[in-house]
Every structure is written in structure tokens, then in C-alpha cells.
XYZ file of C-alpha atoms in Angstrom:
481
model
C -24.737 -51.917 -12.615
C -20.853 -53.348 -12.959
C -18.301 -52.801 -10.494
C -16.830 -51.402 -13.353
C -19.193 -48.132 -14.301
C -19.791 -48.470 -11.042
C -15.930 -47.187 -9.757
C -16.353 -45.153 -12.931
C -19.395 -43.047 -12.094
C -17.680 -42.598 -8.757
C -14.428 -41.617 -10.172
C -16.607 -39.260 -12.309
C -18.313 -37.396 -9.299
C -14.986 -37.165 -6.946
C -14.303 -35.103 -10.205
C -16.939 -33.448 -10.239
C -17.050 -32.427 -6.641
C -12.871 -31.239 -7.324
C -14.421 -28.477 -9.735
C -17.229 -27.514 -7.620
C -15.008 -26.476 -5.095
C -14.095 -23.570 -7.266
C -18.187 -22.459 -6.567
C -17.875 -22.050 -3.171
C -16.266 -19.176 -0.520
C -12.592 -19.472 -0.063
C -13.021 -19.343 3.844
C -15.076 -23.007 3.174
C -12.340 -24.067 0.520
C -9.809 -25.820 2.718
C -12.836 -27.607 4.869
C -14.066 -28.351 1.274
C -10.522 -29.944 0.100
C -10.506 -32.185 3.491
C -14.184 -33.058 2.899
C -12.967 -34.327 -0.699
C -9.679 -36.289 1.066
C -12.013 -38.028 3.276
C -14.446 -38.868 0.550
C -11.585 -39.974 -2.079
C -9.859 -42.620 0.504
C -13.360 -44.200 1.419
C -15.420 -43.750 -1.961
C -18.848 -45.845 -1.271
C -18.750 -43.777 2.293
C -22.314 -42.299 1.981
C -21.657 -40.049 4.958
C -18.816 -38.808 3.570
C -20.017 -37.850 0.539
C -23.275 -36.687 2.018
C -21.153 -34.492 4.035
C -19.352 -33.114 1.624
C -21.868 -31.883 -0.815
C -24.118 -30.320 2.110
C -20.882 -27.883 2.914
C -20.530 -27.755 -0.454
C -24.472 -26.219 -1.404
C -24.297 -24.087 2.568
C -21.381 -22.318 0.622
C -22.140 -21.477 -2.977
C -25.630 -20.344 -1.525
C -23.426 -18.009 1.031
C -21.902 -17.291 -2.184
C -24.760 -16.613 -4.440
C -26.210 -14.045 -1.622
C -23.477 -12.197 -0.747
C -22.489 -11.681 -5.012
C -25.775 -10.305 -5.195
C -25.292 -7.747 -2.963
C -22.374 -6.636 -4.468
C -22.761 -2.783 -5.160
C -22.755 -2.054 -8.785
C -19.667 -0.264 -9.871
C -18.730 1.642 -11.949
C -14.908 3.606 -12.320
C -14.771 7.472 -12.736
C -14.744 8.516 -16.456
C -12.394 12.171 -15.988
C -9.633 9.800 -14.210
C -6.945 8.076 -16.763
C -7.113 4.579 -15.314
C -10.696 4.914 -16.786
C -9.401 4.210 -20.229
C -7.448 1.194 -19.935
C -10.617 -0.308 -16.789
C -11.684 -3.018 -19.445
C -7.876 -3.781 -20.616
C -7.352 -4.035 -16.313
C -10.607 -6.714 -16.086
C -9.895 -8.402 -19.164
C -6.184 -9.215 -17.538
C -7.645 -9.727 -14.112
C -9.282 -12.609 -15.480
C -7.329 -13.972 -17.637
C -3.873 -14.099 -14.486
C -3.295 -15.027 -11.705
C -0.781 -11.992 -11.011
C -1.080 -8.183 -12.693
C 1.159 -5.583 -12.128
C -0.328 -1.429 -12.366
C 2.602 0.295 -13.172
C 0.487 4.426 -12.340
C 1.203 6.998 -11.930
C 0.026 9.797 -9.450
C -3.165 11.005 -10.545
C -4.932 8.460 -12.325
C -6.825 6.811 -9.958
C -5.540 3.471 -8.915
C -5.968 3.685 -5.902
C -9.374 4.206 -5.174
C -10.887 2.480 -8.878
C -8.643 -0.875 -8.847
C -10.368 -2.234 -6.268
C -14.009 -1.575 -7.748
C -12.541 -3.145 -11.214
C -12.232 -6.456 -8.660
C -15.415 -6.366 -8.450
C -16.259 -5.436 -12.466
C -13.671 -8.378 -13.026
C -15.662 -10.619 -10.407
C -13.699 -10.431 -7.666
C -15.231 -9.423 -3.811
C -17.613 -12.574 -4.030
C -15.896 -15.832 -2.783
C -13.890 -13.677 -0.316
C -12.530 -10.290 0.517
C -10.473 -7.644 -1.753
C -7.657 -7.096 0.402
C -5.992 -3.372 -0.234
C -3.012 -2.927 1.837
C -1.919 0.583 2.486
C 1.871 1.559 4.232
C -0.028 4.273 6.524
C -2.872 3.780 9.072
C -3.891 7.214 7.354
C -3.838 6.431 3.332
C -5.963 2.831 4.736
C -8.723 4.505 6.826
C -8.863 7.998 3.991
C -9.308 5.069 0.638
C -11.826 3.573 2.748
C -14.412 6.216 2.858
C -13.685 7.582 -0.206
C -14.243 4.522 -2.129
C -17.353 3.249 -0.152
C -19.077 6.542 -0.532
C -18.125 6.392 -4.453
C -20.162 3.496 -4.409
C -22.446 4.973 -2.238
C -22.364 2.563 0.834
C -21.840 3.432 3.978
C -18.659 2.482 5.531
C -17.904 -0.342 7.806
C -20.543 -2.385 5.343
C -19.320 -3.370 1.316
C -16.398 -1.109 2.466
C -14.662 -1.519 5.023
C -10.795 -0.977 7.034
C -8.519 -2.652 9.444
C -5.817 -0.897 11.118
C -3.857 -0.507 14.388
C -6.425 -0.105 17.266
C -9.396 0.350 14.985
C -11.418 -1.966 12.623
C -14.106 -0.803 10.515
C -15.665 -4.333 8.572
C -18.000 -6.455 8.718
C -19.830 -9.967 7.622
C -21.162 -7.884 4.359
C -17.630 -6.659 3.776
C -16.927 -6.914 0.125
C -13.676 -4.592 -0.106
C -11.111 -4.455 2.660
C -8.534 -1.750 3.192
C -5.842 -2.186 5.742
C -2.506 -1.521 6.558
C -0.250 -4.521 4.752
C 1.217 -4.552 8.300
C -2.198 -6.397 9.699
C -2.310 -8.849 6.227
C 0.560 -9.393 7.621
C -0.277 -10.072 11.412
C -3.186 -12.623 9.663
C -0.225 -14.983 8.037
C 0.242 -16.228 11.598
C -3.451 -16.998 12.390
C -4.073 -18.051 8.418
C -1.000 -19.655 6.276
C -3.990 -20.183 3.226
C -4.792 -15.926 3.855
C -8.956 -18.192 2.918
C -10.246 -14.808 3.826
C -9.606 -12.976 0.423
C -10.009 -13.631 -3.039
C -8.600 -11.195 -4.441
C -4.909 -9.486 -2.795
C -3.707 -5.857 -4.138
C -0.519 -4.295 -2.581
C -0.925 -0.849 -3.369
C 2.566 1.570 -2.944
C 4.553 -1.489 -4.098
C 7.444 1.165 -4.560
C 8.634 1.770 -1.018
C 9.835 -1.222 -0.580
C 9.200 -1.346 3.840
C 10.144 -4.866 4.848
C 6.691 -5.645 5.310
C 6.296 -5.366 1.524
C 9.052 -7.251 0.774
C 7.730 -9.777 3.092
C 4.400 -10.051 1.894
C 5.630 -10.374 -1.832
C 7.696 -12.607 -0.453
C 5.106 -15.155 0.763
C 2.415 -14.199 -1.762
C 4.875 -15.554 -4.420
C 4.688 -18.998 -2.595
C 1.185 -18.692 -1.902
C 0.298 -18.134 -5.052
C 1.516 -21.805 -6.370
C -0.726 -22.914 -3.792
C -4.317 -21.187 -4.046
C -4.632 -20.794 -7.862
C -7.757 -18.927 -7.197
C -6.277 -16.033 -5.716
C -5.680 -13.484 -7.896
C -2.425 -10.160 -6.359
C -2.180 -7.099 -8.490
C 1.140 -4.763 -7.619
C 0.563 -1.553 -8.422
C 2.606 1.552 -7.223
C 2.979 4.911 -8.751
C 7.392 4.779 -9.045
C 6.798 1.052 -9.984
C 10.097 -1.067 -11.712
C 8.025 -3.011 -13.467
C 10.587 -5.310 -14.919
C 11.922 -6.071 -11.449
C 8.243 -6.599 -10.289
C 6.654 -9.025 -13.715
C 10.166 -11.400 -12.971
C 9.470 -12.122 -9.474
C 6.358 -12.811 -10.637
C 7.222 -15.595 -13.728
C 6.380 -12.416 -16.192
C 3.221 -10.944 -15.008
C 1.924 -9.009 -17.432
C 2.271 -4.983 -16.928
C -0.342 -2.060 -17.325
C 1.047 1.066 -18.122
C -1.473 3.911 -16.749
C -0.578 8.093 -18.003
C -1.548 10.760 -14.556
C -4.030 13.150 -14.541
C -2.496 15.678 -17.621
C -2.289 18.858 -15.526
C 1.280 20.344 -15.988
C 3.401 21.380 -12.863
C 5.958 23.711 -13.575
C 9.744 23.081 -11.763
C 11.069 26.235 -9.680
C 14.319 25.616 -8.022
C 15.230 27.526 -4.890
C 18.355 26.904 -3.153
C 19.327 27.756 -0.162
C 22.568 29.777 0.044
C 24.915 29.072 2.423
C 23.652 25.402 3.255
C 25.877 23.656 5.139
C 25.839 21.831 8.522
C 26.415 24.704 10.434
C 23.002 26.404 8.711
C 21.024 23.383 8.197
C 18.005 23.028 9.326
C 17.750 26.630 10.713
C 18.329 27.341 6.685
C 15.704 25.097 5.305
C 13.029 26.752 7.477
C 14.098 30.031 5.948
C 13.990 28.393 2.465
C 10.524 27.184 3.287
C 9.084 30.690 4.656
C 10.813 32.610 2.018
C 9.159 30.013 -1.194
C 5.884 30.838 0.717
C 5.779 34.054 1.565
C 6.311 34.302 -2.399
C 3.410 31.863 -3.059
C 1.200 33.781 -1.143
C 1.700 37.046 -3.823
C 0.763 35.085 -6.271
C -3.128 35.928 -6.859
C -5.546 33.253 -6.357
C -6.961 30.392 -4.221
C -5.379 27.340 -4.426
C -3.604 25.491 -0.907
C -0.827 25.174 -0.785
C 1.816 21.640 0.317
C 5.021 21.443 2.593
C 6.780 18.530 2.779
C 8.522 18.271 6.427
C 11.137 15.029 7.756
C 9.043 14.920 10.671
C 6.715 16.450 13.573
C 9.054 18.354 14.682
C 9.670 20.288 11.846
C 6.296 20.397 11.280
C 6.394 22.513 14.774
C 8.997 24.619 13.846
C 7.347 25.141 10.053
C 4.301 25.623 12.546
C 5.051 28.513 14.497
C 7.263 29.979 11.899
C 4.754 30.059 9.601
C 1.779 31.460 11.603
C 4.246 34.572 12.909
C 3.948 35.859 9.437
C 0.004 36.062 9.698
C -0.587 35.874 5.935
C -4.239 36.794 5.674
C -6.935 34.060 5.284
C -4.437 31.888 5.741
C -5.597 28.980 7.580
C -1.941 26.435 9.043
C -2.645 22.795 9.031
C -0.761 20.193 9.984
C -1.046 16.233 9.060
C 1.293 13.048 9.470
C 0.384 9.746 11.435
C 0.008 10.000 14.759
C -2.395 12.797 14.365
C -6.222 12.455 15.372
C -8.552 11.559 13.106
C -10.726 14.532 14.241
C -7.040 16.819 12.958
C -6.302 14.565 10.155
C -10.451 15.225 8.701
C -9.824 19.402 9.087
C -6.656 18.314 6.339
C -9.297 16.474 3.935
C -12.492 18.920 4.304
C -10.836 22.150 3.473
C -13.168 25.515 4.439
C -13.399 28.747 2.746
C -10.254 29.870 4.081
C -6.836 29.792 2.295
C -4.380 26.900 3.484
C -0.831 25.826 4.392
C -0.670 21.983 4.837
C 2.367 21.004 6.674
C 2.808 17.074 5.902
C 5.387 14.482 6.725
C 5.390 11.606 3.393
C 1.696 10.546 5.146
C 0.825 12.669 1.531
C 3.207 11.831 -0.685
C 1.587 8.696 -2.058
C -1.832 7.685 -2.054
C -3.644 9.858 -0.153
C -5.295 12.943 -2.316
C -5.161 16.444 -0.231
C -7.990 18.346 -1.816
C -7.393 21.457 -3.173
C -3.364 22.113 -3.550
C -1.967 24.138 -6.188
C 1.768 24.283 -4.888
C 3.610 22.085 -2.965
C 7.120 23.244 -1.393
C 9.788 20.648 -1.032
C 12.437 20.837 0.617
C 13.925 17.905 -0.338
C 14.388 15.582 2.732
C 12.726 12.654 5.030
C 14.135 10.656 8.138
C 15.045 7.919 6.529
C 16.305 5.002 9.621
C 19.312 2.926 8.791
C 20.999 0.180 10.664
C 24.993 1.084 11.704
C 26.931 -2.186 11.780
C 29.977 -1.047 13.674
C 27.151 0.596 16.507
C 24.501 -1.815 16.193
C 22.040 0.033 16.689
C 19.400 1.685 13.947
C 19.486 4.789 13.262
C 17.231 7.113 12.220
C 18.865 10.377 9.502
C 17.352 13.417 7.685
C 18.519 12.628 4.341
C 18.037 13.692 0.639
C 15.176 11.898 -1.014
C 15.486 10.198 -4.074
C 14.307 11.129 -7.494
C 11.277 9.211 -7.712
C 9.742 10.511 -3.921
C 10.821 14.259 -5.733
C 8.174 13.206 -8.718
C 5.645 11.578 -6.241
C 6.010 15.154 -4.387
C 5.608 17.103 -7.151
C 2.168 15.355 -8.304
C 0.503 16.352 -5.699
C -0.099 19.434 -7.072
C -0.938 18.652 -10.861
C -4.045 16.774 -9.901
C -7.085 19.005 -10.324
C -5.300 21.497 -12.037
C -2.294 23.173 -13.316
C 0.255 23.570 -10.113
C 3.605 24.799 -9.027
C 6.443 22.805 -6.945
C 8.870 24.574 -5.530
C 11.811 22.742 -4.280
C 13.923 24.167 -1.656
C 17.396 23.012 -3.420
C 18.902 23.109 -6.361
C 18.861 21.271 -9.937
C 22.154 19.604 -9.679
C 21.276 18.609 -6.178
C 18.332 16.760 -7.704
C 20.362 15.499 -10.621
C 22.943 13.813 -8.542
C 20.239 11.416 -6.263
C 19.639 8.293 -6.703
C 16.234 7.441 -8.481
C 14.571 5.426 -6.153
C 14.956 4.453 -2.774
C 16.995 1.588 -1.387
C 14.300 -0.749 -0.108
C 14.355 -1.704 3.733
C 16.065 -4.684 3.476
C 18.597 -3.199 2.192
C 19.396 -0.980 4.929
C 17.508 -1.950 7.857
C 19.067 -4.634 10.532
C 18.578 -8.225 9.199
C 18.791 -9.647 12.931
C 15.079 -7.810 14.040
C 13.892 -9.024 9.939
C 15.165 -13.503 11.618
C 13.879 -13.043 14.290
C 10.670 -11.365 12.335
C 10.859 -14.219 9.969
C 10.998 -17.351 12.812
C 7.964 -16.131 14.782
C 5.587 -15.942 11.567
C 7.174 -18.484 10.714
C 8.273 -17.702 7.329
C 11.512 -19.537 7.182
C 14.889 -19.264 6.413
C 15.801 -15.742 4.838
C 18.270 -17.828 3.217
C 15.853 -19.432 0.861
C 12.792 -16.520 1.304
C 11.814 -15.576 -2.113
C 12.629 -11.597 -1.505
C 12.279 -9.285 -4.683
C 15.907 -7.979 -3.821
C 17.573 -10.987 -1.573
C 19.920 -9.138 1.377
C 24.091 -9.235 1.122
C 24.613 -13.154 2.368
C 27.213 -11.127 4.903
C 24.834 -8.938 6.077
C 22.537 -11.986 7.450
C 25.461 -13.855 8.803
C 26.107 -10.975 10.714
C 22.355 -11.018 11.701
C 21.937 -14.716 12.727
C 25.589 -13.471 14.787
C 23.644 -11.354 16.800
C 21.025 -13.226 17.348
C 23.029 -15.404 18.794
C 24.919 -13.732 21.173
C 22.278 -11.833 22.710
C 21.039 -15.810 23.287
C 17.682 -15.318 20.688
C 17.767 -17.897 18.629
C 19.537 -21.884 19.900
C 21.237 -24.187 17.499
């Protein structure tokens, strides 16, 4: 064999090796690329070639074993997303980023991970599904495990703060967006994952905006990684544009009609404030209890203190065969599970906005919405974050309304006027527009996300707020230079 033909054979082997890496696990991809680089620098080094090929074959076998153990994924035919299942699977295979806009009750949260399995994902690495709240990550993981008929902590697991229920066999991992963000600090390539689903992106928390910006940068360096951005009330054009014209799939919600009834408070104002809202809620509950039927009621409240006040007020009403249950993030897992496993009695569930998305509280026929939420806003004058109770956006109010149209026709009682609803903003302000940017800058520096000015946010913050953030950090001595 001539030198020319020998070089040609080596170059051909190197090209084949580059392609073969796609059949390995995502965890091994970085190591394999490093070994390939070593072999490429010394094409005649037999030891370098052998090290690469040995590692490659081991990784391919691990992926094949993992693929053989994955369960068969079948979409629940009752859910609206089933009608778009084939289209979504085809888009996942053909595109790196897919935006799914699904109305409340469409089944996107539980069915999308299964559609990823159907598209061949989950064998090379984990399908990571982020949720804004711990309670949602835990309950959705258990629901998906039940549907796939596998034990929780096996093929389907979850990780939240203080609780890790993931094993080597896990293919679908539910977690809070904060957990995935923390993983970036120790693994810049997110090499454990072959697919990431960012659910409830419309909430636009700082964690979600950080993730969407970082993933935009990472996708260019990891062509094997797939991203699905999903939400119920999503600004699809903005998200699609952020990811360079990603395809958008619209999924309709469950088709049960919801009757909206407005019960505005009399004498609203600073003097009556919170007490009037509570009186309005009790009055609506009295009205619901006179309706025949066994449907449960879900009441949205701004925080734990308001839940306690409402709990005491409703217990004093002594409704027959009715139990009053709280639901909020800090509640113990045992008490949370009571809400998701209804007994024979009629129930009134008092929840913060944890029940607004992802979670489906079973058997809800009525929603009572005072239209309020506790929102953190930064005051530039006082240099402090303040938690205000303020009206929710139209999108959030519609999310809450959709909670009672899941299993049968429902009724939503809004404890405010129709004119008040019409005057509200369409979407909730992104957290980056109302947060202290000094904390945002410091967090970005600690996570190694780079400068806030050049980071690809979906909506960049105001330059004046950025300058104020840098100045505050300099005054505190938190940064040098």
C-alpha cells in the first residue's frame, strides 16, 4: 500500500469515527471527542486509535442496552395532544428546537416526555423536564410513572431540593428549573441530557430566562441536543424568534366549557381590602354549596397567611359533608398527597398559584378566583425587594379558569368585575423586568454565564437598570474592577 492510499484510509477512518460518536451516550461524547482529537493529531498512533475505539464500543453497547430497557410509550387518546402526536414526534426528529403552545388540559406536561421516547430520545441520555415548582415536579413524575407502568425512581424519576429520586435506570427526569441551572455550574455541556423540556415557559422566572439564554448558546455547540419549550399561555412568536424561527405546534385544550361569573366586591378599597376579599370568597362558597352535585371547589389565594384566614372562615361555616384542604409549596408531602387522592366527601381546596399550572387537582368543578397573587418587585428608590399582593394578568386568570374545565363543564367565579379583568395586562411581567439586577448580575457571575449585557435573554433588561445593578455591587464591594 502506498503512503497516499494509507493516508486516505486513515482519513476515511477518522471521518467514520466522527460520525460513529453520534451512536454513543451523551455522557461519553466529550471524552470521545477528546480521544478522537488525540488520534487526529497522531494518525499513526495505534494506541490512540485503540483507546478511542474501545471507549466508543463500550458507550454504544451501553446506549443499546439502555434503549432496550425503555418502556413503550403510548399517548392517552382522550387528551387533545393525541391528535398532534405524530406531528410533534416528526418535528422532534427533524428540528433541534420545537415550541409547543398547549392550552390548559391539553396533556402536554405528561405526554410530551412520552412523545420524546417515541421519537427515539432517552436512550443516549436523559430526557430532562423542568417545572417551576417542586410540588409539580414530584406529582407529575409520579403520574407519568403510573401511565408508563413503571415504579417511581426507575425509568421515571424526579429531583427537587432535599429530595433525589433518580437512579442509573432513569430515562425521564423531572426537576425544578433551579436544579438544572445548578447543574450547569458543574457540567457546562449538560452532558447527562439528550433532550430538555422547559415547561411553563410563560412564567418567565429568572431561572427560566437564564435557562433559555444558556440553552440558545449551548445548542450551537451540541447539535445532538434537542429542546422543547412549552407553555399554556405562551407568546409563541417571541420564543420561536429567540430560537431562530423554531417550528410552533398549537394544541387545543380539553373541550369542556367553563361558565365565568363575576362577583365584584362592594366597597373595594384600602379600608376593606383583604377582609372584603375574604367575605367575597365565603359568599361565593355559600352559593356553590347550594348547587346540587359532588364537584369540588378550588380557591386561589396569594399566600399561606391568606390560606389560613380562609381556612378558619370556611371551617366556621360548617358545610355538610365537606372538608377544607390547604395546598402550598411548603406543605408536607403527606398533606399535599391528600389533595391529589380525594375521598368520599366534597372538598374545598385552598391553593396558592402552585395549582395554576402543571398540577391537576382532581375532581374540580368550581374555581373561585379573587384575581390576586403575591409578586416580588424591586424598588430602585429603597434598594429593596418587596412582596406585593397585586392583580394577576389576564393570562393567569384564564389559566386559573381552565382548572375547572378538565373533567366536566365547570364554573369559574371571579371575585372582581369584568371591567377590572379587561383593564389588566395580557401577560405577567417577566421577573427580569421587576427584579434587582445586582442580584441577577452576581448570580450570572457565580454560574459563569458571562456578562448580563451580552447574554441572549428572551427580553433584555433595561440598560439603566443594568447600570444601577453594577453600581450597587461596586458600592457593596461585591465585585472588583
